Each structure stands twice: as structure tokens, then as C-alpha cells.
Coordinates of N, CA and C in Angstrom, one line a residue:
X698 N 23.7 -28.4 12.8 CA 24.5 -27.3 12.2 C 23.6 -26.1 11.9
X699 N 24.1 -24.9 12.2 CA 23.3 -23.7 12.0 C 23.8 -23.0 10.8
X700 N 22.8 -22.7 10.0 CA 23.2 -21.9 8.7 C 23.4 -20.5 9.1
X701 N 24.4 -19.9 8.5 CA 24.7 -18.5 8.7 C 24.1 -17.6 7.6
X702 N 23.9 -16.4 7.9 CA 23.3 -15.5 6.9 C 24.4 -14.5 6.4
X703 N 24.0 -13.7 5.4 CA 24.9 -12.7 4.8 C 24.1 -11.4 4.8
X704 N 24.8 -10.4 5.3 CA 24.2 -9.0 5.2 C 24.5 -8.5 3.8
X705 N 23.5 -7.9 3.3 CA 23.6 -7.3 1.9 C 23.2 -5.8 2.0
X706 N 24.0 -5.0 1.5 CA 23.7 -3.6 1.4 C 22.8 -3.4 0.2
X707 N 21.6 -2.9 0.4 CA 20.6 -2.6 -0.7 C 20.3 -1.2 -0.7
X708 N 20.8 -0.4 -1.6 CA 20.5 1.0 -1.6 C 19.0 1.3 -1.9
X709 N 18.5 2.2 -1.2 CA 17.1 2.6 -1.3 C 17.0 3.6 -2.5
X710 N 16.1 3.4 -3.4 CA 15.9 4.3 -4.5 C 14.5 4.8 -4.5
X711 N 14.3 6.1 -4.7 CA 13.0 6.7 -4.7 C 12.3 6.3 -6.0
X712 N 11.0 5.9 -5.9 CA 10.2 5.5 -7.0 C 9.8 6.8 -7.7
X713 N 9.6 6.8 -9.0 CA 9.0 7.9 -9.7 C 7.6 8.1 -9.2
X714 N 7.1 9.4 -9.1 CA 5.8 9.7 -8.5 C 4.7 9.0 -9.2
X715 N 4.8 8.8 -10.5 CA 3.7 8.1 -11.3 C 3.6 6.7 -10.8
X716 N 4.7 6.0 -10.5 CA 4.7 4.6 -10.0 C 4.1 4.6 -8.6
X717 N 4.5 5.5 -7.7 CA 3.9 5.6 -6.4 C 2.4 5.7 -6.5
X718 N 1.9 6.6 -7.3 CA 0.5 6.8 -7.5 C -0.2 5.6 -8.0
X719 N 0.5 4.9 -8.9 CA -0.1 3.6 -9.4 C -0.2 2.6 -8.3
X720 N 0.8 2.4 -7.5 CA 0.8 1.5 -6.4 C -0.3 1.8 -5.4
X721 N -0.4 3.1 -5.0 CA -1.5 3.5 -4.1 C -2.8 3.2 -4.7
X722 N -3.0 3.5 -5.9 CA -4.3 3.3 -6.6 C -4.6 1.8 -6.6
X723 N -3.6 1.0 -6.9 CA -3.8 -0.5 -6.9 C -4.2 -1.0 -5.6
X724 N -3.5 -0.5 -4.5 CA -3.8 -0.9 -3.1 C -5.2 -0.5 -2.8
X725 N -5.6 0.7 -3.1 CA -7.0 1.2 -2.8 C -8.0 0.3 -3.5
X726 N -7.8 -0.1 -4.8 CA -8.7 -1.0 -5.5 C -8.8 -2.4 -4.7
X727 N -7.6 -2.9 -4.3 CA -7.6 -4.2 -3.6 C -8.4 -4.1 -2.3
X728 N -8.3 -3.0 -1.6 CA -9.1 -2.8 -0.3 C -10.6 -2.8 -0.7
X729 N -11.0 -2.1 -1.7 CA -12.4 -2.1 -2.1 C -12.9 -3.5 -2.5
X730 N -12.0 -4.3 -3.1 CA -12.4 -5.6 -3.6 C -12.6 -6.6 -2.5
X731 N -11.8 -6.5 -1.4 CA -12.0 -7.4 -0.3 C -12.8 -6.9 0.9
X732 N -13.2 -5.7 0.8 CA -13.9 -5.0 1.9 C -15.2 -5.8 2.4
X733 N -16.1 -6.1 1.5 CA -17.3 -6.7 1.8 C -17.2 -8.1 2.4
X734 N -16.2 -8.8 2.1 CA -16.0 -10.1 2.6 C -15.2 -10.1 4.0
X735 N -14.8 -8.9 4.3 CA -13.9 -8.8 5.6 C -14.8 -8.8 6.8
X736 N -14.2 -9.3 7.9 CA -14.9 -9.3 9.2 C -14.9 -7.8 9.7
X737 N -15.9 -7.5 10.5 CA -16.0 -6.1 11.0 C -14.7 -5.5 11.6
X738 N -13.9 -6.4 12.3 CA -12.7 -5.9 12.9 C -11.6 -5.6 11.8
X739 N -11.7 -6.4 10.7 CA -10.8 -6.2 9.6 C -11.2 -4.9 8.8
X740 N -12.5 -4.7 8.8 CA -12.9 -3.5 8.1 C -12.4 -2.2 8.7
X741 N -12.3 -2.2 10.0 CA -11.8 -1.0 10.7 C -10.4 -0.7 10.2
X742 N -9.5 -1.7 10.1 CA -8.2 -1.5 9.7 C -8.1 -1.1 8.2
X743 N -9.0 -1.7 7.4 CA -9.1 -1.4 6.0 C -9.6 0.1 5.8
X744 N -10.5 0.5 6.6 CA -11.0 1.9 6.6 C -9.9 2.9 6.9
X745 N -9.1 2.5 7.9 CA -8.0 3.4 8.3 C -6.9 3.5 7.2
X746 N -6.6 2.3 6.6 CA -5.6 2.3 5.5 C -6.1 3.0 4.3
X747 N -7.4 2.8 4.0 CA -8.0 3.5 2.8 C -8.0 5.0 3.0
X748 N -8.3 5.5 4.2 CA -8.3 6.9 4.5 C -6.9 7.5 4.3
X749 N -5.8 6.8 4.7 CA -4.5 7.2 4.5 C -4.1 7.3 3.0
X750 N -4.5 6.3 2.3 CA -4.3 6.2 0.9 C -5.0 7.3 0.2
X751 N -6.3 7.6 0.5 CA -7.0 8.6 -0.1 C -6.4 10.0 0.1
X752 N -5.8 10.2 1.3 CA -5.2 11.5 1.6 C -3.9 11.6 0.8
X753 N -3.1 10.6 0.7 CA -1.9 10.6 -0.1 C -2.2 10.8 -1.6
X754 N -3.3 10.1 -2.1 CA -3.6 10.3 -3.5 C -4.1 11.8 -3.7
X755 N -4.9 12.3 -2.8 CA -5.3 13.7 -3.0 C -4.1 14.7 -2.9
X756 N -3.2 14.4 -2.1 CA -2.1 15.4 -1.9 C -1.0 15.2 -2.9
X757 N -0.7 14.0 -3.3 CA 0.5 13.7 -4.1 C 0.2 13.3 -5.6
X758 N -1.0 13.0 -5.9 CA -1.4 12.4 -7.2 C -2.5 13.2 -7.8
X759 N -2.3 14.3 -8.3 CA -3.4 15.1 -8.9 C -4.1 14.3 -10.0
X760 N -5.4 14.4 -10.0 CA -6.1 13.7 -11.1 C -6.5 12.2 -10.7
X761 N -6.1 11.8 -9.5 CA -6.3 10.4 -9.2 C -7.7 10.2 -8.6

């Protein structure tokens, strides 16, 4: 027997800017925490992600 699924409409709601900045800051901290234990190939991806986060923090989160 195959189970069937159900489609659910989930409206997208914009987060308050303070919450966005907090999430970005938390993710940046997590990247820094795991960076030194990461493999060199993983570090390249982490570097790229951190650069994007740093740019968003500088642009959208004054004082971060």
C-alpha cells in the first residue's frame, strides 16, 4: 500500500529585519565555530557562505 500525501498552503511571511540579522549573525558564528575542524574542500564552501553573510550583514544590518 502506498501512503498518499497532502498539499498544504503555507503563506510566506517576511521576518522582521532584527530577526533576519540575528539569524545571519548566528550562522556566521556557527561557521567560525566549525571552520578549523573542516576539511579544506569544506572550508571553501564555508568561506563563500561567510562572504555572502558578511555582505548581507554590512548592507542590511547596521552595527552588526
